[in-house]
Short mmCIF file of C-alpha atoms and ligand atoms in Angstrom, two decimals:
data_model
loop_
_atom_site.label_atom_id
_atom_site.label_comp_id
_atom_site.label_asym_id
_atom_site.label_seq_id
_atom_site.Cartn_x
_atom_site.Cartn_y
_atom_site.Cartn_z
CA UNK A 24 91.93 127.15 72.34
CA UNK A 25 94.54 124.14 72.46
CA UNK A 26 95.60 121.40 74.47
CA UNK A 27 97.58 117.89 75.01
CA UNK A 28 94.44 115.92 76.02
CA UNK A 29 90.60 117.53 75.00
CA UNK A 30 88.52 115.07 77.11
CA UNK A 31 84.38 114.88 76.09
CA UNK A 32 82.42 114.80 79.21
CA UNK A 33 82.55 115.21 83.04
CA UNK A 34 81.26 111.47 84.06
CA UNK A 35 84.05 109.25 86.09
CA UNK A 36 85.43 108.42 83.22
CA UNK A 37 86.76 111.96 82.05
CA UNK A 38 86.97 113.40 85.97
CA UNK A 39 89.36 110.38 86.60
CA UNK A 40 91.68 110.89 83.74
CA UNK A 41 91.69 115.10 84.09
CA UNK A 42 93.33 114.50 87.76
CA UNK A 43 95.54 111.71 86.75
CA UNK A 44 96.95 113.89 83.81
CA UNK A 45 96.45 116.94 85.82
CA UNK A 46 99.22 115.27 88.47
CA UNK A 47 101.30 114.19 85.62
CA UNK A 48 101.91 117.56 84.47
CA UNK A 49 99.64 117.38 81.29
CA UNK A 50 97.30 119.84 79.92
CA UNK A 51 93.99 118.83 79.31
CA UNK A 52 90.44 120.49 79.30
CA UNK A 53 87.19 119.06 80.18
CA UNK A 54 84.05 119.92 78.32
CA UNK A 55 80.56 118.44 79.84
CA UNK A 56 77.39 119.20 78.24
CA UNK A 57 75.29 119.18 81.34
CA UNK A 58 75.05 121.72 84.23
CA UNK A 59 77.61 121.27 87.69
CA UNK A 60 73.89 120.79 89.51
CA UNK A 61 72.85 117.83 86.64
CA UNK A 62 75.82 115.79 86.97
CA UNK A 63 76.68 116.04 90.46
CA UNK A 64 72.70 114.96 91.35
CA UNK A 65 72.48 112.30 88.70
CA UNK A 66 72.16 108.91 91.01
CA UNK A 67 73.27 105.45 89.40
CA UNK A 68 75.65 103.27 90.78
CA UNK A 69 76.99 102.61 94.20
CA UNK A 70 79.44 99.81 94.27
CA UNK A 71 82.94 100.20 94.42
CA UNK A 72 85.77 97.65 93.60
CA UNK A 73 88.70 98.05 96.07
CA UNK A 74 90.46 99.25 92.45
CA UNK A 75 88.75 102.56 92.54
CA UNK A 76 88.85 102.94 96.16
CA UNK A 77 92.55 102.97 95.71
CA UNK A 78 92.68 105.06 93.33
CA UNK A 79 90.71 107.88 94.67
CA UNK A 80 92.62 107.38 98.04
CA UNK A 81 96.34 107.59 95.22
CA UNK A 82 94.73 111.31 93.88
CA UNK A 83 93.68 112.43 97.24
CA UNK A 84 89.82 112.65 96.82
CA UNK A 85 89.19 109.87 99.59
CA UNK A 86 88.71 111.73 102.61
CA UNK A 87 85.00 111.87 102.69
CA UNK A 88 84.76 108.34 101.20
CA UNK A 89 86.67 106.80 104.38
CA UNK A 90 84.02 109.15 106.42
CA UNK A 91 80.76 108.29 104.63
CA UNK A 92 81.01 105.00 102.48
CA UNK A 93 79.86 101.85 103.71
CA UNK A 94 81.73 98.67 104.26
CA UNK A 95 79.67 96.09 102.19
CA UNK A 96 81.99 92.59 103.63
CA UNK A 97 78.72 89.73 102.54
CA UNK A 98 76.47 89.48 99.74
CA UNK A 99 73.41 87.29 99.77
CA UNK A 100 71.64 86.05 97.08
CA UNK A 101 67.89 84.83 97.94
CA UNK A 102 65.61 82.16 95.77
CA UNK A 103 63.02 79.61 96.59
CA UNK A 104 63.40 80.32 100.54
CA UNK A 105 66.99 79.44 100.34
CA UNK A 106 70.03 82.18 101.50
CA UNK A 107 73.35 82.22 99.83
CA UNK A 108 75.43 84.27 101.49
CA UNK A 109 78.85 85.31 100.47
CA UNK A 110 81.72 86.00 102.88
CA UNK A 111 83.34 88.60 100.62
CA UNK A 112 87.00 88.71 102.45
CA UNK A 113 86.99 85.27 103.24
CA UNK A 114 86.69 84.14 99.36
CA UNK A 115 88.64 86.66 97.83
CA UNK A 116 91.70 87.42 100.29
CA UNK A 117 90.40 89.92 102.33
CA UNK A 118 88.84 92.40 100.28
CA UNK A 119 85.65 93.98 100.31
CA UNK A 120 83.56 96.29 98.21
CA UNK A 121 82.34 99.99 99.42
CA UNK A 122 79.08 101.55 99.03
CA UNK A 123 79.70 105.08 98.19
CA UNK A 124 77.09 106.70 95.23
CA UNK A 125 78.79 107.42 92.07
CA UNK A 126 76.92 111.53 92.60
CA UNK A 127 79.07 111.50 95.60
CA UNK A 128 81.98 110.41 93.63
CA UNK A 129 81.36 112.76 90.93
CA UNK A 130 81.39 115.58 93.53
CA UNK A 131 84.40 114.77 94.79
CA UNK A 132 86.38 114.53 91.65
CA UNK A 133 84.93 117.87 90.47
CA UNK A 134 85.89 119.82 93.42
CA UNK A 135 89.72 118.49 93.39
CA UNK A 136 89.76 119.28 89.70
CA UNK A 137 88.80 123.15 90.30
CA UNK A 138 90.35 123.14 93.31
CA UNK A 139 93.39 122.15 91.53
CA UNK A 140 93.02 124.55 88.85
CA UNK A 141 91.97 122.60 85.87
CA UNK A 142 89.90 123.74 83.24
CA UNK A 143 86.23 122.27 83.22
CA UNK A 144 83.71 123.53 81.54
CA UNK A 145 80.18 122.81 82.09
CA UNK A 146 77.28 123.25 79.33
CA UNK A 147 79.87 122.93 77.01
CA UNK A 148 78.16 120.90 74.28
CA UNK A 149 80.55 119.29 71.98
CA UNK A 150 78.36 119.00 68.46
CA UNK A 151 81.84 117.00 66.64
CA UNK A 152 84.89 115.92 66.37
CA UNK A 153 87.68 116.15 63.02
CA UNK A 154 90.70 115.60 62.19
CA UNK A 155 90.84 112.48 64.34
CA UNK A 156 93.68 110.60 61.48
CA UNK A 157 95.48 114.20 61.60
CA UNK A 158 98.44 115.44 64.13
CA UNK A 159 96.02 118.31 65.35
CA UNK A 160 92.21 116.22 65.98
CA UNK A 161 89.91 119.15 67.12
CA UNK A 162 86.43 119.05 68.78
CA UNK A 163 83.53 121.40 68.35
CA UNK A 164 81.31 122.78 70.80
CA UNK A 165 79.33 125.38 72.23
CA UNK A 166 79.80 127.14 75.57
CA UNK A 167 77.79 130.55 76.67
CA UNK A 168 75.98 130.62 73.47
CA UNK A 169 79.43 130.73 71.08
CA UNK A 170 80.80 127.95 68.86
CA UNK A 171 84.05 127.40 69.94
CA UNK A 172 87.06 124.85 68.89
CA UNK A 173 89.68 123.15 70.83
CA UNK A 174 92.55 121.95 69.72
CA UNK A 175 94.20 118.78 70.89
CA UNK A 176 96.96 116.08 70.23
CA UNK A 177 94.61 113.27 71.61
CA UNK A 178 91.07 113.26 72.19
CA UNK A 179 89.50 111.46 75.16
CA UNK A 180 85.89 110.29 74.37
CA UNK A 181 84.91 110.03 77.58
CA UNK A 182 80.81 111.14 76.93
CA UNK A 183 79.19 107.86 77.87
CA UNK A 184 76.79 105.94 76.11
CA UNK A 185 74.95 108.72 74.15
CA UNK A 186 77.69 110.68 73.34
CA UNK A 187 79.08 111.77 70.54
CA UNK A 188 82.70 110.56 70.51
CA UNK A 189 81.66 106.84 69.36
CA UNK A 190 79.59 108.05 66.43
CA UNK A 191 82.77 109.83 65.50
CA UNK A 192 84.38 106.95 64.30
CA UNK A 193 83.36 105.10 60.95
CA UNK A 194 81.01 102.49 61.06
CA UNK A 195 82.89 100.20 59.73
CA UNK A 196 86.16 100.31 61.29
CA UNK A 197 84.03 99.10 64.15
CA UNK A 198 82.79 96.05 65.12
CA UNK A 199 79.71 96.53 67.63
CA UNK A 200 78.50 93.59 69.86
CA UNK A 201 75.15 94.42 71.47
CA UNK A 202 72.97 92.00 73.91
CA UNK A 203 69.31 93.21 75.16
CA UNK A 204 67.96 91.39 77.88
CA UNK A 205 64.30 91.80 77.50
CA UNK A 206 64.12 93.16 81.49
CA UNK A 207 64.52 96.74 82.56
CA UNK A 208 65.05 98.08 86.45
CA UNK A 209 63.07 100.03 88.61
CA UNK A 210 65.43 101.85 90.88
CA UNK A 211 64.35 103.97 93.65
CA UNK A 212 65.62 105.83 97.22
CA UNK A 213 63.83 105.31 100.37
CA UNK A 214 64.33 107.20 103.64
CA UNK A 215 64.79 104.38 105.44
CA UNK A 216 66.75 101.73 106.83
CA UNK A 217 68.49 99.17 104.86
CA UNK A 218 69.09 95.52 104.70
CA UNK A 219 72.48 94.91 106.80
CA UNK A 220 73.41 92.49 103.79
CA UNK A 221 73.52 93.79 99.66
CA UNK A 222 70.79 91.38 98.79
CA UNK A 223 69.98 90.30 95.42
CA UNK A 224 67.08 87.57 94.94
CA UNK A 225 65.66 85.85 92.19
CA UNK A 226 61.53 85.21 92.59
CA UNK A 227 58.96 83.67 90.36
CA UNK A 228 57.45 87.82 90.09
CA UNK A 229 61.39 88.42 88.98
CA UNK A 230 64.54 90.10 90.38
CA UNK A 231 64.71 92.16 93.43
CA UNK A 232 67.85 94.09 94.80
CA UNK A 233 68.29 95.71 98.31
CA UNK A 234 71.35 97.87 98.12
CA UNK A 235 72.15 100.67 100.67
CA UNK A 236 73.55 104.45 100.77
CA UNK A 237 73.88 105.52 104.14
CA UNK A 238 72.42 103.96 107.22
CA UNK A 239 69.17 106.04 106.25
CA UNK A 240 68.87 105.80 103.18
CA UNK A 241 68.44 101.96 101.21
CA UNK A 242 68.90 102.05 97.02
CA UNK A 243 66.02 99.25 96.41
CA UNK A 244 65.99 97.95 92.24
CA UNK A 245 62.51 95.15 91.04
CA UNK A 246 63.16 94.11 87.54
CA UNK A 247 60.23 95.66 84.95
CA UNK A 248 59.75 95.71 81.50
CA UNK A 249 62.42 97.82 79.87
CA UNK A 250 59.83 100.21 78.17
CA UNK A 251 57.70 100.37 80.91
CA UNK A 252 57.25 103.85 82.82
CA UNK A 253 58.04 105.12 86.76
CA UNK A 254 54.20 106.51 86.37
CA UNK A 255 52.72 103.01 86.53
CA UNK A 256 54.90 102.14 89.58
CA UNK A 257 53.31 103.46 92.32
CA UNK A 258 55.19 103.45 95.94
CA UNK A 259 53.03 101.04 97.50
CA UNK A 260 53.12 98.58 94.47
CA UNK A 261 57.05 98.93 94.49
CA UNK A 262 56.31 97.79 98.07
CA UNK A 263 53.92 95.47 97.28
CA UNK A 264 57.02 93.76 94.91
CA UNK A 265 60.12 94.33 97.15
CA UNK A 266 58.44 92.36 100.44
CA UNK A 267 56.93 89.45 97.73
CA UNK A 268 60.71 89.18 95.97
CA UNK A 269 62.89 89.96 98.85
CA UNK A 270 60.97 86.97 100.97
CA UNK A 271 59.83 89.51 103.29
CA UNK A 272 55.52 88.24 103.60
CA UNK A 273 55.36 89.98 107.19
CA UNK A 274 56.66 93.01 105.90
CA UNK A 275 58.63 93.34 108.87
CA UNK A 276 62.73 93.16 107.61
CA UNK A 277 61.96 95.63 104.89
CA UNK A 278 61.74 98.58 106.79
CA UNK A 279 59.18 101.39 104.44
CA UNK A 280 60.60 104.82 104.14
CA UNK A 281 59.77 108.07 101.83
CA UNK A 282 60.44 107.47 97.86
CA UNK A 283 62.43 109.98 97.02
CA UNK A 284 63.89 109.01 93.69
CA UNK A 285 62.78 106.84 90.93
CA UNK A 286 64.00 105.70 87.43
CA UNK A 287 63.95 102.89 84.87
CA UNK A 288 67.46 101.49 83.28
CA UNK A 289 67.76 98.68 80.54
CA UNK A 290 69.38 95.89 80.74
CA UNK A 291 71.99 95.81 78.47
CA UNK A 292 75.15 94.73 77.30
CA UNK A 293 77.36 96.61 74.67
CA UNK A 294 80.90 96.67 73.70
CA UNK A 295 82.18 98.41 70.66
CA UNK A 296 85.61 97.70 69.06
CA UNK A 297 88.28 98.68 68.96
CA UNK A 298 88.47 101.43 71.53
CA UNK A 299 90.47 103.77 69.22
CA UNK A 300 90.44 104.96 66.03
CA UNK A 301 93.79 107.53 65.16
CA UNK A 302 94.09 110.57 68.03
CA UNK A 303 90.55 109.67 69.76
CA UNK A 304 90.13 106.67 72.45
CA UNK A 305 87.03 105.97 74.05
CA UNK A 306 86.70 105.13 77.66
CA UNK A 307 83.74 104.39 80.25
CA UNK A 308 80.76 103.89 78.80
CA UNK A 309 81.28 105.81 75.82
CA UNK A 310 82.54 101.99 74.39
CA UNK A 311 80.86 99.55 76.47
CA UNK A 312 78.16 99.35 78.60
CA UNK A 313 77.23 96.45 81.13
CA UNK A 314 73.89 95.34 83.03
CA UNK A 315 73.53 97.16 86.36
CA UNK A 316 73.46 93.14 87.92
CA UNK A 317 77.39 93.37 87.98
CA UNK A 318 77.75 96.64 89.71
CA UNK A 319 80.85 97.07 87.49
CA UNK A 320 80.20 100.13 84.77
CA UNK A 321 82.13 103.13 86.99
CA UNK A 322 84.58 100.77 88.06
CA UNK A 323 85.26 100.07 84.37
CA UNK A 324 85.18 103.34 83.36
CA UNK A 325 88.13 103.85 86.22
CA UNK A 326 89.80 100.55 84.70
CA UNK A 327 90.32 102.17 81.11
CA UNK A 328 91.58 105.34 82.29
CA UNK A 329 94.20 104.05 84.81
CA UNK A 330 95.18 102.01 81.01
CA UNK A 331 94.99 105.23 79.09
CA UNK A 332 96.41 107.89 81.77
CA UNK A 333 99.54 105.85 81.64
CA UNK A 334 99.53 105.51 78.09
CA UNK A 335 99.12 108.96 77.29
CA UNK A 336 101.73 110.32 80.31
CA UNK A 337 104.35 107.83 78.54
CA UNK A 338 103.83 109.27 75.22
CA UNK A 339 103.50 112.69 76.33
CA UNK A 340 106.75 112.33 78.57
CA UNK A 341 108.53 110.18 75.97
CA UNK A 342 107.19 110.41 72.90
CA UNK A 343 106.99 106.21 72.91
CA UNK A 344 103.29 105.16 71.71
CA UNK A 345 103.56 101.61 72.15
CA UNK A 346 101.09 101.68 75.15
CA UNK A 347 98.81 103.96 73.30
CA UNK A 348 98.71 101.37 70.22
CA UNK A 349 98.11 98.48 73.11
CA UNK A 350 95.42 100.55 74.75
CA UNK A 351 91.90 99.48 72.92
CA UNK A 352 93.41 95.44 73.53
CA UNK A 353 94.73 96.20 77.27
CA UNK A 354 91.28 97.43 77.99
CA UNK A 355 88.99 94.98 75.97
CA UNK A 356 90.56 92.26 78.11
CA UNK A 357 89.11 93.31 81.20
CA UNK A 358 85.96 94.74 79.22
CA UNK A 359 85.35 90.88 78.41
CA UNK A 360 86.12 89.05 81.62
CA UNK A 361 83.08 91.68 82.94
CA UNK A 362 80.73 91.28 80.12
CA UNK A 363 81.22 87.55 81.29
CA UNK A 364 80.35 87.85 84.99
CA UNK A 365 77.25 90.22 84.34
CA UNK A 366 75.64 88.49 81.66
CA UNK A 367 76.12 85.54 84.10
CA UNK A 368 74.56 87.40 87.23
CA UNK A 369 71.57 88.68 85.05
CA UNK A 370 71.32 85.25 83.83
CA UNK A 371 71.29 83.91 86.75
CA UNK A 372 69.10 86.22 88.69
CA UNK A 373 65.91 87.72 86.89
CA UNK A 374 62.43 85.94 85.32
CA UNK A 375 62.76 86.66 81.74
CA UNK A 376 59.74 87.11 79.46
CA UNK A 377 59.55 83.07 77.61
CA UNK A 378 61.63 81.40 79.64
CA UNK A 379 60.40 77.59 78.97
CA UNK A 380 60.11 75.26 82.49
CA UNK A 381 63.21 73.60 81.59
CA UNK A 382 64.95 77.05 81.52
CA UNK A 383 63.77 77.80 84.88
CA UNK A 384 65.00 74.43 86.07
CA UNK A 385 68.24 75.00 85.06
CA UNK A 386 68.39 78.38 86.43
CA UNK A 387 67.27 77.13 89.89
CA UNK A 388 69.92 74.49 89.29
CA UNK A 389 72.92 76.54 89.00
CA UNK A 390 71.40 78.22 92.16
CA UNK A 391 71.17 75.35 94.28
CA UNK A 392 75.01 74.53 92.54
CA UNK A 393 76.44 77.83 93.77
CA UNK A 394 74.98 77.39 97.29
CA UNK A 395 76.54 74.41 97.89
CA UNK A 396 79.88 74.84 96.05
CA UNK A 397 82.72 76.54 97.19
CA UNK A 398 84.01 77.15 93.51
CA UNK A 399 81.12 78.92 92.25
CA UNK A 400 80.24 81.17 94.91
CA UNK A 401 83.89 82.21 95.17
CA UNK A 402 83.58 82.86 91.48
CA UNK A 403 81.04 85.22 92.08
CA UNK A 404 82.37 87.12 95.07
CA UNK A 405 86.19 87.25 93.32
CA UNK A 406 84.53 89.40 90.94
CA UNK A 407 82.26 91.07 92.48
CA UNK A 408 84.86 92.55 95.18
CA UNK A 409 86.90 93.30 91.80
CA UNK A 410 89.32 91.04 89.49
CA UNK A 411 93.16 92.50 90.20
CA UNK A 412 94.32 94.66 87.19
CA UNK A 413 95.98 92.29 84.75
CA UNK A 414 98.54 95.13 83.43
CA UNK A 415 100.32 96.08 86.98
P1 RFL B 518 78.80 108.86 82.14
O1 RFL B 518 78.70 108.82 83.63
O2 RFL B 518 77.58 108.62 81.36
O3 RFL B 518 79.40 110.29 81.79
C1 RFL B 518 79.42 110.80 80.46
C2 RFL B 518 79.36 112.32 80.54
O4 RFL B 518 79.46 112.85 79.22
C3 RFL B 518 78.53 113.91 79.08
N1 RFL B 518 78.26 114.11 77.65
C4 RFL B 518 78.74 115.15 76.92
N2 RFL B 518 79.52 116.16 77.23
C5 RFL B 518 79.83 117.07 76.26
N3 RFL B 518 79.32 116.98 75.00
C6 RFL B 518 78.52 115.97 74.64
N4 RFL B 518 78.05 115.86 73.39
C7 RFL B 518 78.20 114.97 75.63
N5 RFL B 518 77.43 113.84 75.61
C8 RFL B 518 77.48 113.33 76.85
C9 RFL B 518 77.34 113.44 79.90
O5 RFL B 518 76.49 114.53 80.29
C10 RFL B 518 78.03 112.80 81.10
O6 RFL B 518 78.24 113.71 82.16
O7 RFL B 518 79.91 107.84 81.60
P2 RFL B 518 81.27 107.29 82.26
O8 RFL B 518 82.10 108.42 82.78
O9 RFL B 518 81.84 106.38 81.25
O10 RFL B 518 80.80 106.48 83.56
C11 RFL B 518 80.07 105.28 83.43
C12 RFL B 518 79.13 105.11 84.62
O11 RFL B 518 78.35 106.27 84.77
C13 RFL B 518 78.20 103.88 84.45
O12 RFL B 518 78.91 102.82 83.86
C14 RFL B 518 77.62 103.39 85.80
O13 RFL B 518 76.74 104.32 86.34
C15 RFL B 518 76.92 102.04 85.64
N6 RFL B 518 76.28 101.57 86.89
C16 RFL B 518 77.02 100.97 87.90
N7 RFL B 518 78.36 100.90 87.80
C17 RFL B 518 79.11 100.40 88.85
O14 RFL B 518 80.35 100.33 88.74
N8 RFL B 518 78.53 99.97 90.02
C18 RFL B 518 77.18 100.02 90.21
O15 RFL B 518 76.70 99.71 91.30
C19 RFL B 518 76.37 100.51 89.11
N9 RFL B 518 75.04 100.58 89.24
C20 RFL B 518 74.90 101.72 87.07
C21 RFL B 518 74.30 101.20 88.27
C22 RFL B 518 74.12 102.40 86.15
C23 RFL B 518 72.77 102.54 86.38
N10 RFL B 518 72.04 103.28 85.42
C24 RFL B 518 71.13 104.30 85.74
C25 RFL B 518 72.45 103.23 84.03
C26 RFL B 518 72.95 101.31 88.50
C27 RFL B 518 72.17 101.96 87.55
C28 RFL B 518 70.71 102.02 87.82
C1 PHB B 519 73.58 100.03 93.83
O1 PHB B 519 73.83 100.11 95.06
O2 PHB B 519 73.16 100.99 93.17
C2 PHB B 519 73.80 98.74 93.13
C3 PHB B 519 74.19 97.62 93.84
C4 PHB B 519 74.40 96.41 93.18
C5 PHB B 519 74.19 96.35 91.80
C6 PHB B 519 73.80 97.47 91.10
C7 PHB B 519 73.60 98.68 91.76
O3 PHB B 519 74.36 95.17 91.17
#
């Protein structure tokens, strides 16, 4: 088998880039490990920057979006019985994030790529990668029991944060810079109403998050410890937790609804550098990785491969690779300016194991600071909503 663009994995990352290539006229196959059913169920994030909105609305996979997401135009942040609350188009010039789960995404992109005709293969497992310095980089992988090769003129690592695409490249033309916050989440669905407001909050028992999916169904997150397991977090304690750290005593804002779903997620950062090494570039998580308190890894992912899709269309179309050599540098910009603004939020927001009095003081502090300054809460909702693309 052979093609311009081999991408590793069917995650937003790799679905993005297939249907911006696909429109550009280039050939490219996607392998994904997992089944159509695994990826398209797997829940994780929900928050879209206007960036990705407009991009899936520029490929034509926004209908149901505009039908089913949800407007989310505030954001509050509780502590100590105080409300900040964030008029999202009034600090950032009139934009607003949408609540639309990255499972729905995924389903969307999928069906326009096999609508569209493009090859995607699923429990394809790629095992490696070679020739990545050579003209002709090929992966490896197995598909209906046979070991199979593609060949490609670029390789799109695009297999998220376990993959196998990273690992490809030498350890030491890399430079890895890796943060552990010692805090995990809790993340559940509930068949029941949510909070009209996203509403993080930062209590003495730790963080809390009411998020939303549908006007049924809420996405509610209580920071845990990051080894801890779902099996000693029993619905009514998660309860218990979400009224206490949401300032909800009564019990009577937080409407109580069937669990449906529950998981545990570290809190992490992780960037790897650079984002290339010869025909392979990594995108999405595959290279970097953010804590969930941002709400910014998908709309990351999106941000390399709008950088790469043009990159690789230009060469492809030209045979010019100064945008391809820029590509790991365009990217890491952004990448940066993110790390930034979650490692501030999760600073900001959760109890973390040792943190002295004075700590806490401090943290309350910058609280009080942002409630009462225009500067710093417009900080937060400027990039929250989404920092404009630096490259257009
Ligand atoms: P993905 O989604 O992990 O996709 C990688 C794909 O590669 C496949 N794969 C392989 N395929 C073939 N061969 C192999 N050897 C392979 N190894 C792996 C995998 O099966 C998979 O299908 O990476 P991608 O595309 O880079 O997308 C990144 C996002 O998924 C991730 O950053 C976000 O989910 C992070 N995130 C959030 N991001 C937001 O923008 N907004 C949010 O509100 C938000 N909330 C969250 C989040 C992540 C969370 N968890 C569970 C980590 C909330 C949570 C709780
Ligand atoms: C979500 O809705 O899943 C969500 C919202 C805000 C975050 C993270 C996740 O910071």
């Amino acid at each position: 088998m052979r093609t311009q663009v081999g991408i590793v994995g069917a995650g937003p990352a790799g679905l993005f880039l297939s249907l911006l290539l696909q429109r550009a006229g280039i050939d490219c196959v996607v392998l994904e490990s997992r089944s159509r059913d695994y990826v398209e169920s797997r829940v994780r994030a929900g928050v879209l920057e206007q960036g990705t909105v407009d991009l899936m609305a520029d490929l034509g996979v926004d209908a149901r979006l505009r039908r089913e997401c949800m407007i989310d135009a505030a954001l509050d942040i509780r502590f100590s019985g105080k409300l900040i609350h964030l008029d999202l188009p009034g600090m950032s010039g009139g934009k607003v994030a949408h609540i639309y789960g990255q499972q729905e995404v995924v389903k969307d992109l999928i069906a326009a790529r096999l609508e569209r005709g493009g090859a995607l293969l699923f429990e394809a497992e790629v095992s490696r990668l070679d020739g990545l310095k050579s003209g002709r980089p090929t992966i490896h992988f197995t598909h209906g029991g046979k070991a199979q090769m593609l060949e490609c003129d670029v390789i799109a690592g695009c297999d998220g944060f376990h993959g196998v695409c990273r690992p490809a490249i030498p350890a030491d033309v890399l430079t890895i810079y890796d943060r552990e916050f010692a805090c995990g989440w809790l993340g559940v669905l509930s068949e029941s109403p949510p909070l009209a407001e996203m509403t993080y909050a930062n209590h003495d028992r730790g963080f809390a998050l009411a998020s939303r999916r549908s006007p049924q169904v809420s996405r509610l997150y209580v920071q845990c410890d990051p080894d801890d397991d779902v099996a000693n977090w029993s619905d009514a304690r998660i309860w218990d937790e979400l009224h206490i750290r949401l300032g909800d005593p009564g019990r009577v804002e937080l409407k109580e609804g069937r669990i449906f779903q529950k998981g545990i997620t570290p809190v992490r950062s992780f960037v790897s550098a650079p984002m290339q090494f010869g025909r392979l570039f990594l995108a999405g998580d595959a290279s970097h990785i953010v804590p969930p308190t941002g709400a910014k890894g998908l709309n990351l992912a999106v941000a390399d491969v709008r950088v790469l899709s043009r990159a690789l269309i230009e060469y492809f179309k030209t045979g010019a690779d100064a945008r391809l050599e820029l590509y790991s540098d365009t990217c890491l910009k952004r990448v940066w300016k993110v790390v930034r603004y979650s490692t501030y939020m999760t600073t900001l927001l959760h109890r973390f194991p040792g943190q002295t009095a004075f700590e806490r003081q401090v943290q309350l502090a910058e609280l009080d600071y942002v409630l009462n300054s225009h500067a710093a809460s417009t900080t937060i909702a400027e990039n929250y909503v989404g920092l404009p693309y630096e490259e257009d």
